Short mmCIF file of C-alpha atoms (C1' of nucleotides) in Angstrom, two decimals:
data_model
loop_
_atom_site.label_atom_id
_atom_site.label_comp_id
_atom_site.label_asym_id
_atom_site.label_seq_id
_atom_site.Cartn_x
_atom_site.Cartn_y
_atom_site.Cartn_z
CA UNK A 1 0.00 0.00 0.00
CA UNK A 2 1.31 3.50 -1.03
CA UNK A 3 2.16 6.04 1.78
CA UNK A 4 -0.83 8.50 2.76
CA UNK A 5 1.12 12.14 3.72
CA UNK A 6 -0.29 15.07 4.73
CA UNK A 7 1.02 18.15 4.73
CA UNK A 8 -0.19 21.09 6.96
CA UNK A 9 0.48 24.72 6.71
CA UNK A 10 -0.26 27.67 9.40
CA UNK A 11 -1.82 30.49 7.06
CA UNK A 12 -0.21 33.97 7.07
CA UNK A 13 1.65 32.55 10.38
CA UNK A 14 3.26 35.44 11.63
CA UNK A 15 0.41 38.04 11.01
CA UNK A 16 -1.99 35.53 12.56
CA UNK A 17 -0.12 35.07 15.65
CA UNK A 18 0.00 38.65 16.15
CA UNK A 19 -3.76 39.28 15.18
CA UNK A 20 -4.34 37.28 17.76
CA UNK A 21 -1.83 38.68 20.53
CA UNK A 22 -4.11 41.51 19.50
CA UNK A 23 -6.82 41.29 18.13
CA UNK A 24 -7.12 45.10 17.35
CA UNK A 25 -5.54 44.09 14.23
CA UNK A 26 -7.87 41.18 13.41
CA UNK A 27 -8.86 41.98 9.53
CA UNK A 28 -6.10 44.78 9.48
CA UNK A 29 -3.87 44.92 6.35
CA UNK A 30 -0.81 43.56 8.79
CA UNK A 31 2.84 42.69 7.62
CA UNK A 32 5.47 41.40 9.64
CA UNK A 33 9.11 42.87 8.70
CA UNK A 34 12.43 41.41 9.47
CA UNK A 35 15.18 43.27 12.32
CA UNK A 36 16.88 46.34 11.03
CA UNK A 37 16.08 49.12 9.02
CA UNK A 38 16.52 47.37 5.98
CA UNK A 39 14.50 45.12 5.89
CA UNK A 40 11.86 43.09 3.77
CA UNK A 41 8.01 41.79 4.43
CA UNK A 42 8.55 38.27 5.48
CA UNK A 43 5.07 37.70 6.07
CA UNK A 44 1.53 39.35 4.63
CA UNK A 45 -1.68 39.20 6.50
CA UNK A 46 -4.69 38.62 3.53
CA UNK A 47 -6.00 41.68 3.96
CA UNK A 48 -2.43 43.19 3.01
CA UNK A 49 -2.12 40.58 0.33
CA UNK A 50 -5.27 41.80 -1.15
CA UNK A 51 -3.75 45.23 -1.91
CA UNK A 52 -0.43 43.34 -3.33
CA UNK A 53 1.66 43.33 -0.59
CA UNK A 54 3.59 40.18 -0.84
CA UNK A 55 6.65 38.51 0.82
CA UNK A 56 10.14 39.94 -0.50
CA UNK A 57 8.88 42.90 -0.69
CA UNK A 58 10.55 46.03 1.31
CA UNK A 59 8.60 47.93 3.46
CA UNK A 60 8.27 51.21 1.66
CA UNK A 61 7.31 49.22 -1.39
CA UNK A 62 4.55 47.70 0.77
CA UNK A 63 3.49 50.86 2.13
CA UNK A 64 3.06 52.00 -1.37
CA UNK A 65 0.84 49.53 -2.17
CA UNK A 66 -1.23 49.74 0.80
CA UNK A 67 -0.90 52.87 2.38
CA UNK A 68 -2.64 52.19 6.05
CA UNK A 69 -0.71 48.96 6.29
CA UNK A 70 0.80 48.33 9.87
CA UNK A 71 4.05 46.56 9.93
CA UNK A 72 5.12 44.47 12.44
CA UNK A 73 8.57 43.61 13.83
CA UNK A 74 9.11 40.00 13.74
CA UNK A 75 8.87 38.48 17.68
CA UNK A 76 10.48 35.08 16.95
CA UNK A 77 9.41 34.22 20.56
CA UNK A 78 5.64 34.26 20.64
CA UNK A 79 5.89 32.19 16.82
CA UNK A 80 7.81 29.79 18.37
CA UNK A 81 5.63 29.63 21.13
CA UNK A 82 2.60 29.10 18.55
CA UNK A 83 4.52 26.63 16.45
CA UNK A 84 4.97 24.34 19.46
CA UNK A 85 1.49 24.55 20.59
CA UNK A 86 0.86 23.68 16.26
CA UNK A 87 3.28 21.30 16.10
CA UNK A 88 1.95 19.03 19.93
CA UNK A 89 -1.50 19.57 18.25
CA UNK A 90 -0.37 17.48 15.11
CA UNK A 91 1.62 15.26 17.13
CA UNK A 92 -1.51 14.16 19.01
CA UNK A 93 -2.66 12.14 16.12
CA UNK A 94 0.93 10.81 14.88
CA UNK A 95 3.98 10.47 16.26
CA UNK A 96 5.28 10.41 12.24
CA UNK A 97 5.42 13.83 11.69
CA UNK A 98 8.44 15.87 10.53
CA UNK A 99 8.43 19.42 11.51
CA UNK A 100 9.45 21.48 8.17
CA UNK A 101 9.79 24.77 9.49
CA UNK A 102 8.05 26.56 11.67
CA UNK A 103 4.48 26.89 10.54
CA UNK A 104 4.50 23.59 8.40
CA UNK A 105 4.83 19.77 9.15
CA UNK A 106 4.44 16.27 6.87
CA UNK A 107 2.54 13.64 8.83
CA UNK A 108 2.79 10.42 7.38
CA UNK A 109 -1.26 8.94 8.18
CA UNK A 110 -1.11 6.21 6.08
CA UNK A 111 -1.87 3.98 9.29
CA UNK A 112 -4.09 6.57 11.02
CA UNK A 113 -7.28 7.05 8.12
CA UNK A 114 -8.67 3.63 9.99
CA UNK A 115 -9.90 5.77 13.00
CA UNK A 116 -10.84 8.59 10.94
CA UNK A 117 -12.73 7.25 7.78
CA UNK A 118 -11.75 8.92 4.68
CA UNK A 119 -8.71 10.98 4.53
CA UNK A 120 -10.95 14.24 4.24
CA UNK A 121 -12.29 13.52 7.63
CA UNK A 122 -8.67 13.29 9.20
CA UNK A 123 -7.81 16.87 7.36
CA UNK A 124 -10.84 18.14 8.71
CA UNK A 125 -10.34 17.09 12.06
CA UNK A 126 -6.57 18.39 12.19
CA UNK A 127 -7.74 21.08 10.94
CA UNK A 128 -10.69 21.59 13.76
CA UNK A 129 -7.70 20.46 16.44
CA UNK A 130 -5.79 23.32 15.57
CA UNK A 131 -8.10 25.79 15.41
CA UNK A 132 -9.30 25.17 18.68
CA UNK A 133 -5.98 24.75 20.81
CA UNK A 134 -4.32 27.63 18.87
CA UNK A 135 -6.70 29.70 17.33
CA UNK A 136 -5.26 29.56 14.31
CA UNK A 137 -6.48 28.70 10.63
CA UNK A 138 -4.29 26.37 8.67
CA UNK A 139 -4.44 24.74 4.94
CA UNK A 140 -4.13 21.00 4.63
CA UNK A 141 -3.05 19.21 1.62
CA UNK A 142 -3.70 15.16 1.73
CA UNK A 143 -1.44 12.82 -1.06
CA UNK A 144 0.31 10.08 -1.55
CA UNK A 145 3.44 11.59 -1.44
CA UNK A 146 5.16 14.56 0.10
CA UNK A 147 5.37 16.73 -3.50
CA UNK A 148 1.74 16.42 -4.22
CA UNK A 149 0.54 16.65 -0.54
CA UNK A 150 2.44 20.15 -0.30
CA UNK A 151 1.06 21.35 -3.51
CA UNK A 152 -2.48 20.61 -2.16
CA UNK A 153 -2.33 22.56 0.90
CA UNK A 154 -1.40 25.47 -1.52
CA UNK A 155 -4.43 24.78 -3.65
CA UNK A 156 -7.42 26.30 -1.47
CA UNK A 157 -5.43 28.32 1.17
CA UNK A 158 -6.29 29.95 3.37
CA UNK A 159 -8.08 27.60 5.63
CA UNK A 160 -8.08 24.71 2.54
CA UNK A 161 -8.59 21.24 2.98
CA UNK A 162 -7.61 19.08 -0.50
CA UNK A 163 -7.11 15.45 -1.11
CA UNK A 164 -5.55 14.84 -4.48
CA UNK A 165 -6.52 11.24 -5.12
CA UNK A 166 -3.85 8.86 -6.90
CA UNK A 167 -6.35 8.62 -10.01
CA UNK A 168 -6.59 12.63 -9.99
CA UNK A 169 -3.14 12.93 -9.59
CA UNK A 170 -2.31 13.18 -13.53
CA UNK A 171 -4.94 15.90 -14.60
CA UNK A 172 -3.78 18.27 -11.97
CA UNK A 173 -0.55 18.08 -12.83
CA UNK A 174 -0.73 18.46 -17.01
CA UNK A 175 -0.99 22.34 -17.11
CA UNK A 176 0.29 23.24 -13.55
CA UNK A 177 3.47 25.17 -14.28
CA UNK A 178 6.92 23.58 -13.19
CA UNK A 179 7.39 26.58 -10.88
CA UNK A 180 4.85 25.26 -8.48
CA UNK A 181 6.65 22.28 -7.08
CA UNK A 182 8.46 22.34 -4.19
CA UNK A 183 12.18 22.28 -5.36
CA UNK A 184 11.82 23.97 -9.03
CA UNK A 185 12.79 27.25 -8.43
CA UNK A 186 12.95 30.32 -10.92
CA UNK A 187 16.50 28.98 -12.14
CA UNK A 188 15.09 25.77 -12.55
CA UNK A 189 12.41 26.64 -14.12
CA UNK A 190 14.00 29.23 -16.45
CA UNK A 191 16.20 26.32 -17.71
CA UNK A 192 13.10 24.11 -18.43
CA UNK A 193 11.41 26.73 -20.38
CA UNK A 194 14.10 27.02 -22.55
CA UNK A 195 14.08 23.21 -23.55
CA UNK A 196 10.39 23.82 -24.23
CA UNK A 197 9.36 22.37 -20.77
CA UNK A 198 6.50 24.79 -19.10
CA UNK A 199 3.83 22.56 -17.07
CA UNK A 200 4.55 19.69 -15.08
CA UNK A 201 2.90 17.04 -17.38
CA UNK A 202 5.34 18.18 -20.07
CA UNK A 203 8.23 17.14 -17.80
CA UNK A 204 7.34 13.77 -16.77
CA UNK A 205 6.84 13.05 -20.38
CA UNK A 206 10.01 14.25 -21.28
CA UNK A 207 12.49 11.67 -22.23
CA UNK A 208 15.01 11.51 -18.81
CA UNK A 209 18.63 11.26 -21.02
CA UNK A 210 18.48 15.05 -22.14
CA UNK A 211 17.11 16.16 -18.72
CA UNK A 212 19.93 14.09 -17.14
CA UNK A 213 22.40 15.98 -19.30
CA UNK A 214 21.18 18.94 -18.69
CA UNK A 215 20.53 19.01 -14.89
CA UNK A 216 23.16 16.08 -13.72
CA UNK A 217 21.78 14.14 -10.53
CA UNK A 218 19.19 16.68 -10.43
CA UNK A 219 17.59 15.17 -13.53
CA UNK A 220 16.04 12.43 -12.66
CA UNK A 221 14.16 14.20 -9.59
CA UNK A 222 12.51 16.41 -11.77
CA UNK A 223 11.12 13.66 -14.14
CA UNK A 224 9.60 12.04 -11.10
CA UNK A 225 8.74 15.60 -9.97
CA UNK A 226 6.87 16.03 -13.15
CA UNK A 227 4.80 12.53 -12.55
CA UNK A 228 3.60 13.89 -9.40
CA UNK A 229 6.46 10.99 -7.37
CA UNK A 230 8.68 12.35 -4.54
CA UNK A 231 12.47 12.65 -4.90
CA UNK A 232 14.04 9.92 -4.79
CA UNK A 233 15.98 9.29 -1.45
CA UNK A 234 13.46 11.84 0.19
CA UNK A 235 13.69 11.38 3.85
CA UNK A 236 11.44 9.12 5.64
CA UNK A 237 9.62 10.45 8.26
CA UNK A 238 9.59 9.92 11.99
CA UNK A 239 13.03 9.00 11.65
CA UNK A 240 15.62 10.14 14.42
CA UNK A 241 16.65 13.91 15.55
CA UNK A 242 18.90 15.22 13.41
CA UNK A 243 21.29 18.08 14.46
CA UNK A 244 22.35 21.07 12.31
CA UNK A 245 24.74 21.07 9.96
CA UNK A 246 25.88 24.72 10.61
CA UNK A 247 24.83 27.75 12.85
CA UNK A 248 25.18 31.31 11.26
CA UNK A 249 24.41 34.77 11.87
CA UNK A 250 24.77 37.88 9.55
CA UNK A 251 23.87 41.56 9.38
CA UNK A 252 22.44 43.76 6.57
CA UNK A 253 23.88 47.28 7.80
CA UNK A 254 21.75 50.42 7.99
CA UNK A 255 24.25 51.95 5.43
CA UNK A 256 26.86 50.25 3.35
CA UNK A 257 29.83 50.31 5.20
CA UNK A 258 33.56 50.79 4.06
CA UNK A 259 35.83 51.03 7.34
CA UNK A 260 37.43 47.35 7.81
CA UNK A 261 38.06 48.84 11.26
CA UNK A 262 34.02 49.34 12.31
CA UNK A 263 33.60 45.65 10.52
CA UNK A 264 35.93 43.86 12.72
CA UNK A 265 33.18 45.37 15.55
CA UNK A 266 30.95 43.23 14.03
CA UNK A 267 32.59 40.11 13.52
CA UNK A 268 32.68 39.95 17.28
CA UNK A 269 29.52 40.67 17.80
CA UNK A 270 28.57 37.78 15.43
CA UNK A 271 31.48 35.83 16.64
CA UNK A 272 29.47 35.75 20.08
CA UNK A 273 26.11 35.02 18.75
CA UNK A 274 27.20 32.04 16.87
CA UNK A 275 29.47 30.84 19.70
CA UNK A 276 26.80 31.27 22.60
CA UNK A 277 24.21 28.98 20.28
CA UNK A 278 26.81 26.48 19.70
CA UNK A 279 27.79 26.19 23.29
CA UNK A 280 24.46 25.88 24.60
CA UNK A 281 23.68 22.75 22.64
CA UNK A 282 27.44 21.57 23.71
CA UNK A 283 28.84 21.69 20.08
CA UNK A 284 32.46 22.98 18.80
CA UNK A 285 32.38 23.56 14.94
CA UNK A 286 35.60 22.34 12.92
CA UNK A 287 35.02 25.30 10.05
CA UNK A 288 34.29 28.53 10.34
CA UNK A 289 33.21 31.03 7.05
CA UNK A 290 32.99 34.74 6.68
CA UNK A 291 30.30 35.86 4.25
CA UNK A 292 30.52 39.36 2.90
CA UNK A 293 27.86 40.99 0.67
CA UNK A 294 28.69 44.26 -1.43
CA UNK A 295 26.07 47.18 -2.20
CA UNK A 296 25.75 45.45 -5.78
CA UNK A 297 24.31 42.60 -3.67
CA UNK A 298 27.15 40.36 -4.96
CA UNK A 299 28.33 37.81 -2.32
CA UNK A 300 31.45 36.54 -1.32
CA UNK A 301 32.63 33.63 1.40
CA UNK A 302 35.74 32.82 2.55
CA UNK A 303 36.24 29.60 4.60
CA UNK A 304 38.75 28.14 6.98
CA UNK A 305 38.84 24.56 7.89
CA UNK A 306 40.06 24.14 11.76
CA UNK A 307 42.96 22.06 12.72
CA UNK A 308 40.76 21.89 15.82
CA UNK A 309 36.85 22.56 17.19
CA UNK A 310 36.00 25.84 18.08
CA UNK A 311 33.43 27.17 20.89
CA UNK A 312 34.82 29.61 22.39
CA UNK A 313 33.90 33.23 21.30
CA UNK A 314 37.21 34.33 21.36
CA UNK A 315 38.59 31.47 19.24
CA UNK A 316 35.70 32.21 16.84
CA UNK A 317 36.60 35.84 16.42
CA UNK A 318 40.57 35.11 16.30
CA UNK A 319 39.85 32.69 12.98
CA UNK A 320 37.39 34.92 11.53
CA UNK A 321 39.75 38.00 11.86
CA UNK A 322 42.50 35.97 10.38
CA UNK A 323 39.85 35.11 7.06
CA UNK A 324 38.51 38.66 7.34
CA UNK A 325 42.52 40.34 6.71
CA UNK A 326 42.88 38.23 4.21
CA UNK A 327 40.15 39.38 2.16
CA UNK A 328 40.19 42.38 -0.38
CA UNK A 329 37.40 44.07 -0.44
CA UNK A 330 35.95 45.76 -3.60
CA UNK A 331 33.46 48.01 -2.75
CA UNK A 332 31.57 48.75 0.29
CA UNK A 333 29.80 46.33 2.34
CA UNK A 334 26.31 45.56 2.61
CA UNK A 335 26.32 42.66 4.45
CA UNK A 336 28.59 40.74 6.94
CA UNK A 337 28.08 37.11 8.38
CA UNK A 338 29.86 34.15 10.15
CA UNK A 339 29.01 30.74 9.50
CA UNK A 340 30.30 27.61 11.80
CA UNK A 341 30.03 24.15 9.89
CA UNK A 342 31.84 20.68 10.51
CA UNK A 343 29.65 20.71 13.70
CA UNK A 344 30.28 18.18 16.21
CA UNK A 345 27.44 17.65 19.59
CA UNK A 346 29.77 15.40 21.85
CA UNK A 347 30.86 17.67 23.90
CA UNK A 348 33.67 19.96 24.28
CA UNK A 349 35.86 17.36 25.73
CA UNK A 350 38.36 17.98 28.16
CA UNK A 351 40.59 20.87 28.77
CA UNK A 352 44.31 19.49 28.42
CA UNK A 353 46.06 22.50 29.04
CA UNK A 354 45.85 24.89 32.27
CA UNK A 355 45.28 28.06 29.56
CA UNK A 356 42.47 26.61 27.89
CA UNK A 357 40.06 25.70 31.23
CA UNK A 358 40.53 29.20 32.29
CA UNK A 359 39.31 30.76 29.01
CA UNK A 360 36.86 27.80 29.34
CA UNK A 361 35.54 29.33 33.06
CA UNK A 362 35.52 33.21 31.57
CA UNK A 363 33.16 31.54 28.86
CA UNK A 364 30.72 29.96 31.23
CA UNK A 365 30.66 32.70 33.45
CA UNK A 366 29.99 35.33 30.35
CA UNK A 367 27.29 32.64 29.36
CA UNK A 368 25.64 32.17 33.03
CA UNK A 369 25.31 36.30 33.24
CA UNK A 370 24.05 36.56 30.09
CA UNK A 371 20.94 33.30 30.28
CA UNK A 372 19.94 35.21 33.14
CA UNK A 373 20.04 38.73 32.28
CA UNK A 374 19.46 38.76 29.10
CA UNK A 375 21.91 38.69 25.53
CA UNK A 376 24.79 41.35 25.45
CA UNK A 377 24.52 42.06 29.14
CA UNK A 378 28.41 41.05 29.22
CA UNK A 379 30.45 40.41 27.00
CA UNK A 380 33.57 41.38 25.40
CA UNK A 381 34.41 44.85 24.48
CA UNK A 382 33.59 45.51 21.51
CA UNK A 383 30.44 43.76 20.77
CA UNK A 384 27.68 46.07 19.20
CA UNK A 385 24.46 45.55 21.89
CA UNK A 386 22.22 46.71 19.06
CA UNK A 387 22.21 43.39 16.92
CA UNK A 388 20.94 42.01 20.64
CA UNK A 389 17.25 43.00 19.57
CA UNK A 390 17.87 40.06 16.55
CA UNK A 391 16.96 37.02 18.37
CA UNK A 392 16.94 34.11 16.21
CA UNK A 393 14.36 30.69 16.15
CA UNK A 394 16.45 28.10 17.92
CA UNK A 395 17.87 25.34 16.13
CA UNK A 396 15.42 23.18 16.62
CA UNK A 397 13.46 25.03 14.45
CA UNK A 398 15.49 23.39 11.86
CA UNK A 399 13.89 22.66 8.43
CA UNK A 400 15.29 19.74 8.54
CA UNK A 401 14.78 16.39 10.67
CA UNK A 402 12.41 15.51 13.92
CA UNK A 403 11.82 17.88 16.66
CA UNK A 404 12.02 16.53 19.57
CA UNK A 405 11.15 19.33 21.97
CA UNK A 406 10.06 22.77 22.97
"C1'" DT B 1 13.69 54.24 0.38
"C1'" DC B 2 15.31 48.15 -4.34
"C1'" DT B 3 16.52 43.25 -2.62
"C1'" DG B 4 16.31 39.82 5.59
"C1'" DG B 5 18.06 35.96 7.83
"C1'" DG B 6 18.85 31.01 8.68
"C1'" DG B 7 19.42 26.95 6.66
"C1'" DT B 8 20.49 22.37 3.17
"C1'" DC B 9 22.20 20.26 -0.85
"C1'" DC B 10 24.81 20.01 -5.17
"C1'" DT B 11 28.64 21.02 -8.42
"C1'" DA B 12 33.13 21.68 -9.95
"C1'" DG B 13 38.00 22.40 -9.75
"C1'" DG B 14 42.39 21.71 -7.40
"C1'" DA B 15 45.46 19.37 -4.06
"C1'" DC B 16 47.13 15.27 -2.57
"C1'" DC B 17 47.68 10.37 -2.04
"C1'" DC B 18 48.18 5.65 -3.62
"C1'" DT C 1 60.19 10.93 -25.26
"C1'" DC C 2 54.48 11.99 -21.59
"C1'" DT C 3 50.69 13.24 -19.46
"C1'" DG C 4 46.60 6.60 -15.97
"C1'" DG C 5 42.94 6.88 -12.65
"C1'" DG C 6 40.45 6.50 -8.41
"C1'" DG C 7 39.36 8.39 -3.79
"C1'" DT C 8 39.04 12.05 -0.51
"C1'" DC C 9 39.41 16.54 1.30
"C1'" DC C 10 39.01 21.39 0.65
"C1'" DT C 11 37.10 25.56 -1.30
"C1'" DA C 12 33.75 28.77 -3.66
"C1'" DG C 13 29.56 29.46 -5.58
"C1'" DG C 14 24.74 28.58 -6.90
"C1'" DA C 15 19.94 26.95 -6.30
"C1'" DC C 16 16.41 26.32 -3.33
"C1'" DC C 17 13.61 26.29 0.90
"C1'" DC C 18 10.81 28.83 4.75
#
DNA sequence: TCTGGGGTCCTAGGACCC
DNA sequence: TCTGGGGTCCTAGGACCC
């Protein structure tokens, strides 16, 4: 018997969670911006979307479009709060669910329509679930695969609820453009169209040798893609936790800046950021990259890989400095990030030498002061307290893998 | 007052080793 | 007096996702 997945997705998450934390804005044209002052709609309510205001966007272009639209600072901490209350909902009828990002989840129900009857009635009941513990509407797409499920809950949002059956399955997908699966992106899709490929029933017909040519590994994916099948190797879900792969933080400045002096402020700043994340989860990282973005929006990184793990904030900064003197820059800087990779969660092992455990101590004690007080209330000179208002979803907000808690 | 921030995966070239 | 070939690590960049 074929897998049953269904996909559900929070609608307009962020503006719903704060229409709700207020409900002075209920039926408001609401968007929620990103930190900093320049900064992009990350999420519409409908109202807004009604006048045009879409995600991407920047603010004053929003504003144009909808002049009495109120916009929002993102407060990752009362989504997060929403998601889990979301995300225990869902996990009330499954433990087979894999958490996407935070306002989406697969469930994999193929053993749970029994209890329910039809598939429709388990959508609608999720969907009922929800609404009542959270408040919140979501869409619900039901399929026998994780491509098709996803592009259901898109069909009748907000507040949807479609099933496409196995048998339907082919008709939907012969004039849907390519663009509308999850994993053909505007690239993607550019390169299709100019092989003649515009709707998804066009690329699963298409013989797989000149797709495989053109797109390598990728190839074959999209010819299942374009038959409505998942990936292959797709993950399975309600497999095991799975930790991150890398932890990184970056800045968009106010203004472009030029000074390598005033930058090196900042790499410390994000030098503690990502080091106070990867020591509460007990991780060193084994690489460590410096992204740099110029006012022409190109973007540059420069990586270093460790002869050993890193945690410590000063050890972060000292190897990013050393990648950040190397570089030349050409032009003035838009954007400045740090990324740690070759992540390792066993620990920080032991301190061999005498040097090391006292830097170690400092660490913890910068650490302690800060959990209780608050981010930036210590920490070394020269780290920039106004980033401090940029909290970040934790990592186990992960697109990727199983939550396993709050 | 064009274009956020945090991620994953893939490709491709070069170094280096056997 | 010719330029093998596989495997692995490293690096930089691109595509895509929410």
């Amino acid at each position: 018997m074929k897998a049953l997945i269904m996909h559900v997705d929070m609608d307009a998450f962020f503006a719903a969670v704060e229409e709700l934390a207020n409900p002075a804005l209920k039926g408001k044209a609401l968007a929620v911006a990103g930190p900093g002052e320049r900064t992009i709609v990350t999420t519409a309510s409908y109202k807004a979307r009604a006048f045009g205001v879409r995600t991407g966007m920047t603010v004053p272009q929003a504003k144009n479009l909808c002049r009495d639209l109120i916009v929002l600072k993102a407060d990752y901490r009362k989504y997060a709060h929403a998601s889990g209350l979301v995300m225990r909902t869902l996990e009330s009828f499954t433990p087979m669910i894999n958490v996407l990002s935070i306002d989406e989840a697969f469930l994999d129900i193929s053993d749970l329509t029994a209890g329910f009857g039809e598939p429709r009635d388990l959508g609608r009941k999720s969907k009922q679930e929800v609404l009542s513990k959270t408040g919140l509407t979501c869409s619900v797409g039901i399929a026998t695969g994780r491509l098709l499920a996803k592009l259901a809950s898109t069909l009748e949002k907000p507040d949807g609820l479609t099933v496409i059956r196995e048998e339907d399955a082919c008709s939907i997908l012969k004039g849907l453009p390519v663009g509308r699966l999850c994993g053909i992106g505007p690239a993607t899709a550019e390169k299709l169209g100019q092989m003649g490929i515009r709707t998804c029933g066009e690329l699963g017909s298409y013989p797989l040798e000149p797709l495989e040519r053109r797109f390598g590994k990728l190839g074959k994916d999209l010819s299942r893609m374009g038959r409505g099948l998942d990936p292959a190797g797709n993950p399975i879900l309600g497999g095991r936790t799975e930790k991150s792969l890398s932890i990184s933080h970056s800045v968009t400045f106010p203004r472009d800046l030029t000074g390598k002096e005033s930058m090196k402020q900042v790499l410390l700043t994000l030098s503690e950021m990502v080091g106070r994340r990867i020591r509460r989860h007990n991780g060193t990282a084994g690489r460590i990259s410096v992204t740099w973005r110029l006012g022409d929006f190109s973007t540059f990184t420069r990586q270093k890989t460790l002869n050993a793990q890193v945690f410590l904030t000063k050890d972060i900064y000292h190897h990013s400095l050393s990648i950040f003197e190397g570089i030349e820059l050409t032009g003035p800087v838009r954007l400045l990030g740090i990324t740690l990779s070759g992540l390792c969660f066993e620990g920080s092992g032991s301190f061999l030498l005498e040097e090391d455990l006292k830097r170690n101590r400092l660490q913890e004690t910068l650490d302690s002061v800060n959990d209780r007080y608050g981010e930036f209330s210590l920490a070394f000179g020269g780290t920039i307290g106004d980033l401090r208002s940029q909290k970040v979803i934790s990592p186990s907000w992960r697109a990727k893998g199983i939550r396993n808690s709050y």
